[in-house]
Coordinates of N, CA, C and O in Angstrom, one line a residue:
M99 N 0.8 -1.2 0.0 CA 0.0 0.0 0.0 C 0.9 1.3 0.0 O 0.7 2.1 -0.8
Y100 N 1.8 1.4 0.9 CA 2.7 2.5 1.0 C 4.1 2.0 0.6 O 4.6 1.0 1.2
G101 N 4.7 2.7 -0.2 CA 6.1 2.4 -0.6 C 7.1 2.8 0.4 O 6.7 3.2 1.5
K102 N 8.3 2.8 0.0 CA 9.4 3.2 0.9 C 9.2 4.7 1.3 O 9.6 5.1 2.4
E103 N 8.7 5.5 0.4 CA 8.6 6.9 0.6 C 7.3 7.2 1.4 O 7.2 8.3 2.1
G104 N 6.3 6.4 1.4 CA 5.1 6.6 2.1 C 5.2 6.4 3.6 O 6.1 5.6 4.0
G105 N 4.5 7.1 4.3 CA 4.6 7.0 5.8 C 3.2 6.8 6.4 O 2.7 7.7 7.1
G106 N 2.5 5.7 6.1 CA 1.2 5.5 6.6 C 1.3 5.3 8.1 O 2.3 5.1 8.7
P107 N 0.1 5.4 8.7 CA 0.1 5.2 10.2 C 0.6 3.9 10.7 O 1.2 3.8 11.7
G108 N 0.3 2.8 9.9 CA 0.8 1.5 10.3 C 2.3 1.4 10.3 O 3.0 0.9 11.2
R109 N 2.9 2.0 9.3 CA 4.4 2.0 9.2 C 5.0 2.9 10.3 O 6.0 2.5 10.9
R110 N 4.4 4.0 10.6 CA 4.9 4.8 11.6 C 4.8 4.1 13.0 O 5.7 4.2 13.8
A111 N 3.7 3.5 13.2 CA 3.5 2.8 14.5 C 4.4 1.6 14.6 O 5.0 1.4 15.7
A112 N 4.6 0.9 13.6 CA 5.6 -0.2 13.6 C 7.0 0.3 13.9 O 7.8 -0.3 14.6
G113 N 7.4 1.4 13.3 CA 8.7 2.0 13.5 C 8.9 2.4 14.9 O 9.9 2.2 15.5
A114 N 7.9 3.1 15.5 CA 8.0 3.5 16.9 C 8.0 2.3 17.8 O 8.8 2.3 18.8
L115 N 7.2 1.3 17.5 CA 7.2 0.1 18.4 C 8.6 -0.6 18.3 O 9.1 -1.0 19.4
L116 N 9.1 -0.8 17.1 CA 10.4 -1.5 17.0 C 11.5 -0.6 17.6 O 12.4 -1.2 18.3
G117 N 11.4 0.7 17.5 CA 12.4 1.6 18.2 C 12.3 1.4 19.7 O 13.3 1.4 20.4
G118 N 11.1 1.4 20.2 CA 10.9 1.2 21.7 C 11.5 -0.1 22.1 O 12.1 -0.2 23.2
L119 N 11.2 -1.2 21.4 CA 11.8 -2.5 21.7 C 13.3 -2.5 21.7 O 13.9 -3.1 22.6
L120 N 13.9 -1.9 20.6 CA 15.3 -1.8 20.6 C 15.9 -1.0 21.7 O 16.9 -1.4 22.3
A121 N 15.2 0.1 22.1 CA 15.7 0.9 23.2 C 15.7 0.1 24.5 O 16.6 0.1 25.3
L122 N 14.6 -0.7 24.7 CA 14.5 -1.5 25.9 C 15.6 -2.6 25.9 O 16.3 -2.8 27.0
G123 N 15.9 -3.2 24.8 CA 17.0 -4.2 24.7 C 18.3 -3.6 25.0 O 19.1 -4.2 25.7
V124 N 18.6 -2.4 24.4 CA 19.9 -1.7 24.7 C 20.0 -1.3 26.2 O 21.1 -1.5 26.8
E125 N 18.9 -0.9 26.7 CA 19.0 -0.5 28.1 C 19.3 -1.7 29.0 O 20.1 -1.6 29.9
L126 N 18.6 -2.8 28.7 CA 18.9 -4.0 29.5 C 20.3 -4.5 29.4 O 20.9 -4.9 30.4
L127 N 20.8 -4.4 28.2 CA 22.2 -4.8 28.0 C 23.2 -3.9 28.7 O 24.1 -4.4 29.3
V128 N 23.0 -2.6 28.7 CA 23.8 -1.6 29.4 C 23.7 -1.9 30.9 O 24.8 -1.8 31.6
L129 N 22.5 -2.1 31.4 CA 22.4 -2.3 32.8 C 23.0 -3.7 33.2 O 23.6 -3.8 34.3
L130 N 23.0 -4.7 32.3 CA 23.6 -5.9 32.6 C 25.2 -5.8 32.7 O 25.8 -6.3 33.6
L131 N 25.7 -5.0 31.7 CA 27.1 -4.8 31.7 C 27.5 -3.9 33.0 O 28.6 -4.1 33.5
G132 N 26.7 -3.0 33.3 CA 26.9 -2.2 34.5 C 26.9 -3.1 35.8 O 27.7 -2.9 36.7
A133 N 26.0 -4.0 35.9 CA 26.0 -4.9 37.0 C 27.2 -5.8 37.1 O 27.7 -6.0 38.2
V134 N 27.7 -6.2 36.0 CA 28.9 -7.0 35.9 C 30.1 -6.1 36.4 O 31.0 -6.6 37.1
A135 N 30.1 -4.9 35.9 CA 31.2 -4.0 36.3 C 31.2 -3.7 37.8 O 32.2 -3.6 38.5
I136 N 30.0 -3.5 38.4 CA 29.8 -3.3 39.8 C 30.3 -4.6 40.6 O 31.0 -4.5 41.6
A137 N 29.9 -5.7 40.1 CA 30.3 -7.0 40.8 C 31.8 -7.2 40.7 O 32.3 -7.8 41.7
N138 N 32.4 -6.8 39.7 CA 33.9 -6.9 39.6 C 34.7 -5.8 40.2 O 35.9 -5.8 40.2
G139 N 34.0 -4.8 40.8 CA 34.7 -3.7 41.4 C 35.1 -2.6 40.5 O 35.9 -1.7 40.9
V140 N 34.7 -2.6 39.2 CA 35.1 -1.6 38.3 C 34.4 -0.3 38.6 O 34.9 0.8 38.6
L141 N 33.1 -0.4 39.0 CA 32.2 0.7 39.3 C 31.9 0.6 40.8 O 31.8 -0.5 41.3
R142 N 31.6 1.7 41.4 CA 31.1 1.7 42.8 C 29.7 1.3 42.9 O 28.9 1.5 41.9
E143 N 29.3 0.9 44.0 CA 27.9 0.4 44.2 C 26.9 1.5 44.2 O 25.7 1.3 43.9
D144 N 27.3 2.7 44.5 CA 26.4 3.8 44.6 C 26.1 4.6 43.3 O 25.6 5.7 43.3
C145 N 26.6 4.0 42.2 CA 26.4 4.7 40.9 C 25.2 4.2 40.1 O 25.1 4.3 38.9
A146 N 24.2 3.6 40.8 CA 23.1 3.0 40.1 C 22.2 4.0 39.4 O 21.8 3.7 38.3
L147 N 22.0 5.2 40.0 CA 21.2 6.2 39.3 C 21.9 6.7 38.0 O 21.2 6.9 37.0
Q148 N 23.2 6.9 38.1 CA 23.9 7.4 36.9 C 23.9 6.3 35.8 O 23.8 6.6 34.7
L149 N 24.1 5.1 36.2 CA 24.1 4.0 35.3 C 22.7 3.8 34.6 O 22.6 3.6 33.4
T150 N 21.6 4.0 35.4 CA 20.3 3.9 34.8 C 20.0 5.1 33.9 O 19.5 4.9 32.8
A151 N 20.5 6.3 34.2 CA 20.3 7.4 33.3 C 21.1 7.2 32.0 O 20.5 7.5 30.9
A152 N 22.3 6.8 32.1 CA 23.1 6.5 30.9 C 22.4 5.4 30.0 O 22.4 5.6 28.8
A153 N 21.9 4.4 30.7 CA 21.3 3.3 29.9 C 20.1 3.8 29.2 O 19.8 3.5 28.0
C154 N 19.3 4.6 29.9 CA 18.0 5.2 29.3 C 18.3 6.1 28.1 O 17.7 6.0 27.1
V155 N 19.3 7.0 28.3 CA 19.7 7.9 27.2 C 20.2 7.1 26.0 O 19.8 7.4 24.8
L156 N 21.1 6.2 26.2 CA 21.7 5.4 25.1 C 20.6 4.6 24.4 O 20.6 4.5 23.2
G157 N 19.8 3.9 25.2 CA 18.7 3.1 24.6 C 17.7 4.0 23.8 O 17.3 3.6 22.7
G158 N 17.4 5.1 24.4 CA 16.5 6.0 23.7 C 17.1 6.6 22.4 O 16.4 6.7 21.4
L159 N 18.4 6.8 22.4 CA 19.1 7.3 21.3 C 19.1 6.3 20.1 O 18.7 6.6 19.0
L160 N 19.4 5.1 20.4 CA 19.5 4.0 19.4 C 18.1 3.6 18.9 O 17.8 3.4 17.8
G161 N 17.1 3.5 19.9 CA 15.8 3.2 19.5 C 15.1 4.3 18.7 O 14.4 4.1 17.7
G162 N 15.4 5.5 19.1 CA 14.9 6.7 18.3 C 15.5 6.8 16.9 O 14.8 7.1 16.0
R163 N 16.7 6.4 16.8 CA 17.3 6.3 15.5 C 16.7 5.3 14.6 O 16.4 5.6 13.4
L164 N 16.3 4.2 15.1 CA 15.6 3.2 14.3 C 14.2 3.7 13.9 O 13.8 3.5 12.8
A165 N 13.5 4.3 14.9 CA 12.2 4.8 14.6 C 12.3 5.9 13.5 O 11.4 6.0 12.6
C166 N 13.3 6.8 13.6 CA 13.4 7.8 12.6 C 13.7 7.3 11.2 O 13.3 7.9 10.2
A167 N 14.3 6.1 11.1 CA 14.5 5.5 9.8 C 13.2 5.0 9.2 O 13.1 4.9 8.0
W168 N 12.2 4.7 10.0 CA 11.0 4.2 9.5 C 10.0 5.4 9.2 O 9.0 5.2 8.5
W169 N 10.3 6.6 9.7 CA 9.4 7.7 9.4 C 10.0 8.6 8.3 O 11.1 9.0 8.4
P170 N 9.3 8.8 7.2 CA 9.9 9.7 6.2 C 10.0 11.1 6.5 O 10.9 11.8 6.0
D171 N 9.3 11.6 7.4 CA 9.4 13.0 7.9 C 9.0 13.1 9.4 O 8.8 12.0 10.0
R172 N 9.1 14.2 9.9 CA 8.7 14.4 11.4 C 9.6 13.5 12.2 O 9.1 12.7 13.0
K173 N 10.9 13.7 12.2 CA 11.8 12.9 12.9 C 11.8 13.0 14.4 O 11.9 12.1 15.2
L174 N 11.6 14.3 14.9 CA 11.5 14.5 16.3 C 10.4 13.7 17.0 O 10.6 13.0 18.0
P175 N 9.2 13.8 16.5 CA 8.1 13.0 17.1 C 8.4 11.5 17.0 O 8.0 10.7 17.9
A176 N 9.1 11.0 16.0 CA 9.5 9.6 15.9 C 10.4 9.2 17.0 O 10.2 8.2 17.7
G177 N 11.4 10.0 17.3 CA 12.3 9.7 18.4 C 11.6 9.8 19.7 O 11.9 8.9 20.6
L178 N 10.8 10.8 19.9 CA 10.0 10.9 21.2 C 9.1 9.7 21.4 O 8.9 9.2 22.5
A179 N 8.5 9.3 20.3 CA 7.5 8.1 20.4 C 8.3 6.9 20.8 O 7.8 6.1 21.6
A180 N 9.5 6.6 20.2 CA 10.2 5.5 20.6 C 10.7 5.5 22.0 O 10.6 4.5 22.8
G181 N 11.1 6.7 22.5 CA 11.5 6.9 23.9 C 10.3 6.7 24.8 O 10.4 6.0 25.9
G182 N 9.1 7.2 24.4 CA 7.9 7.0 25.3 C 7.5 5.6 25.3 O 7.1 5.1 26.4
I183 N 7.5 4.9 24.2 CA 7.2 3.5 24.2 C 8.1 2.7 25.1 O 7.7 1.7 25.8
C184 N 9.4 3.0 25.0 CA 10.4 2.3 25.8 C 10.1 2.5 27.3 O 10.1 1.5 28.1
F185 N 9.7 3.7 27.7 CA 9.4 4.0 29.1 C 8.1 3.2 29.5 O 8.1 2.6 30.6
L186 N 7.1 3.1 28.6 CA 5.9 2.3 28.9 C 6.2 0.9 29.1 O 5.6 0.2 29.9
L187 N 7.1 0.4 28.2 CA 7.6 -1.0 28.4 C 8.3 -1.3 29.7 O 8.1 -2.3 30.4
I188 N 9.1 -0.3 30.1 CA 9.8 -0.4 31.4 C 8.7 -0.5 32.5 O 8.8 -1.3 33.5
L189 N 7.7 0.4 32.4 CA 6.6 0.4 33.4 C 5.9 -0.9 33.5 O 5.6 -1.5 34.5
C190 N 5.6 -1.5 32.3 CA 4.9 -2.8 32.2 C 5.7 -3.9 32.9 O 5.2 -4.7 33.6
V191 N 7.0 -3.9 32.6 CA 7.9 -4.9 33.2 C 7.9 -4.7 34.7 O 7.9 -5.7 35.5
G192 N 7.9 -3.5 35.2 CA 7.9 -3.2 36.6 C 6.6 -3.6 37.3 O 6.6 -4.2 38.4
L193 N 5.5 -3.4 36.6 CA 4.2 -3.8 37.1 C 4.1 -5.4 37.2 O 3.4 -5.9 38.1
M194 N 4.7 -6.0 36.2 CA 4.6 -7.5 36.2 C 5.5 -8.2 37.2 O 5.3 -9.3 37.6
S195 N 6.4 -7.4 37.8 CA 7.3 -8.0 38.8 C 6.6 -8.2 40.1 O 7.1 -8.9 41.0
G196 N 5.4 -7.6 40.3 CA 4.6 -7.9 41.5 C 4.9 -6.9 42.6 O 4.2 -7.0 43.6
E197 N 5.8 -6.0 42.4 CA 6.1 -5.1 43.5 C 5.2 -3.9 43.5 O 4.5 -3.7 42.5
S198 N 5.1 -3.2 44.6 CA 4.2 -2.0 44.6 C 4.7 -1.0 43.7 O 5.9 -0.8 43.5
F199 N 3.8 -0.3 43.1 CA 4.1 0.7 42.1 C 4.1 2.1 42.7 O 3.2 2.5 43.5
S200 N 5.2 2.8 42.5 CA 5.3 4.2 43.0 C 6.1 5.0 42.0 O 7.1 4.5 41.5
M201 N 5.7 6.2 41.6 CA 6.3 7.0 40.7 C 7.3 7.9 41.4 O 7.1 9.0 41.7
G202 N 8.5 7.3 41.7 CA 9.5 8.0 42.5 C 10.6 8.6 41.6 O 10.4 8.8 40.4
L203 N 11.7 8.9 42.2 CA 12.8 9.5 41.5 C 13.4 8.6 40.4 O 13.7 9.0 39.3
Q204 N 13.4 7.3 40.6 CA 13.9 6.3 39.6 C 13.0 6.3 38.3 O 13.5 6.4 37.2
A205 N 11.7 6.4 38.5 CA 10.8 6.4 37.4 C 10.9 7.7 36.6 O 10.9 7.7 35.4
L206 N 11.0 8.8 37.3 CA 11.2 10.1 36.6 C 12.5 10.2 35.9 O 12.6 10.8 34.8
L207 N 13.5 9.6 36.5 CA 14.8 9.6 35.8 C 14.8 8.8 34.5 O 15.3 9.1 33.5
E208 N 14.1 7.6 34.6 CA 14.0 6.8 33.4 C 13.1 7.5 32.3 O 13.5 7.4 31.1
L209 N 12.1 8.1 32.7 CA 11.2 8.9 31.8 C 12.0 10.0 31.1 O 12.0 10.1 29.8
A210 N 12.8 10.7 31.9 CA 13.6 11.8 31.3 C 14.7 11.3 30.4 O 14.9 11.8 29.3
G211 N 15.3 10.2 30.8 CA 16.4 9.6 30.0 C 15.9 9.1 28.7 O 16.5 9.3 27.6
C212 N 14.8 8.4 28.7 CA 14.2 7.8 27.5 C 13.8 8.9 26.5 O 14.0 8.8 25.3
L213 N 13.1 9.9 27.0 CA 12.6 11.0 26.2 C 13.8 11.8 25.6 O 13.7 12.2 24.5
C214 N 14.7 12.1 26.5 CA 15.9 12.9 26.0 C 16.7 12.1 24.9 O 17.1 12.7 23.9
G215 N 16.9 10.8 25.1 CA 17.6 10.0 24.1 C 16.8 10.0 22.8 O 17.4 10.2 21.7
G216 N 15.5 9.8 22.9 CA 14.7 9.9 21.7 C 14.7 11.2 21.0 O 14.8 11.3 19.8
A217 N 14.7 12.3 21.8 CA 14.7 13.6 21.2 C 16.0 13.9 20.5 O 16.1 14.5 19.5
I218 N 17.1 13.5 21.1 CA 18.4 13.7 20.5 C 18.5 12.9 19.2 O 19.0 13.5 18.2
A219 N 18.0 11.7 19.2 CA 17.9 11.0 17.9 C 17.1 11.7 16.9 O 17.5 11.8 15.7
G220 N 16.0 12.2 17.3 CA 15.1 12.9 16.3 C 15.8 14.2 15.8 O 15.6 14.5 14.6
L221 N 16.5 14.9 16.6 CA 17.2 16.1 16.2 C 18.4 15.7 15.3 O 18.7 16.5 14.3
L222 N 19.1 14.7 15.6 CA 20.2 14.3 14.8 C 19.8 13.8 13.4 O 20.6 13.9 12.4
C223 N 18.7 13.2 13.3 CA 18.2 12.5 12.0 C 17.5 13.5 11.1 O 17.1 13.1 10.0
R224 N 17.3 14.7 11.5 CA 16.5 15.6 10.7 C 17.1 16.0 9.4 O 16.5 16.1 8.4
G225 N 18.4 16.1 9.4 CA 19.2 16.4 8.2 C 19.0 17.8 7.8 O 18.3 18.6 8.4
K226 N 19.7 18.2 6.7 CA 19.6 19.6 6.2 C 18.6 19.7 5.2 O 18.3 18.8 4.4
K227 N 17.9 20.9 5.2 CA 16.9 21.1 4.2 C 17.6 21.6 2.9 O 18.6 22.3 2.9
K228 N 17.1 21.2 1.8 CA 17.6 21.6 0.5 C 17.2 23.0 0.2 O 16.1 23.4 0.4
K229 N 18.1 23.7 -0.4 CA 17.8 25.1 -0.7 C 17.2 25.1 -2.1 O 17.4 24.3 -3.0
G230 N 16.3 26.1 -2.3 CA 15.6 26.2 -3.6 C 16.4 26.6 -4.7 O 17.6 27.1 -4.5
R231 N 16.0 26.5 -5.9 CA 16.7 26.9 -7.1 C 16.9 28.4 -7.1 O 18.0 28.9 -7.5
R232 N 16.0 29.2 -6.6 CA 16.1 30.6 -6.6 C 17.2 31.1 -5.8 O 18.0 32.0 -6.2
A233 N 17.4 30.5 -4.6 CA 18.4 31.0 -3.7 C 19.8 30.6 -4.3 O 20.8 31.4 -4.2
A234 N 19.9 29.4 -4.9 CA 21.2 29.0 -5.5 C 21.5 29.9 -6.7 O 22.7 30.3 -6.9
R235 N 20.6 30.2 -7.5 CA 20.8 31.0 -8.7 C 21.2 32.4 -8.3 O 22.1 33.1 -8.9
G236 N 20.6 33.0 -7.2 CA 20.9 34.3 -6.8 C 22.3 34.5 -6.3 O 23.0 35.5 -6.4
R237 N 22.9 33.4 -5.6 CA 24.2 33.5 -5.1 C 25.2 33.4 -6.3 O 26.3 34.0 -6.2
R238 N 24.9 32.6 -7.3 CA 25.9 32.5 -8.4 C 26.0 33.8 -9.2 O 27.1 34.2 -9.6
A239 N 24.9 34.5 -9.3 CA 25.0 35.8 -10.0 C 25.8 36.9 -9.3 O 26.3 37.7 -10.0
A240 N 25.8 36.8 -8.0 CA 26.5 37.9 -7.3 C 28.0 37.7 -7.3 O 28.7 37.0 -7.7

């Protein structure tokens, strides 16, 4: 129905969902590597908040980049959508763990990290706008 240039709602939703899933996977991988580093004494035990923030930003950045590749235009909302979906997936995993739910500092840090990473991806993927013929012709004549 929609070609590579088309950006139907289904293609955009699939891109945002895949970006959110990739972001979650990257975050889990970074947190796993951080846990190994803490267990081996490379990192201090009290750096959990910083590690979480870095994992969320990096995951949001890579997931937002994937989502931007699926959207032909409007790259910033694509990155933000991927970051938001990643945060919602984190919340779902947290709710399935059976523990009590509270929107504390950790959840706000994860939300900010996911959205900031997605926004950075959206801004980096925007690219440069092409100049019109008239502007290029005017510069040559001068």
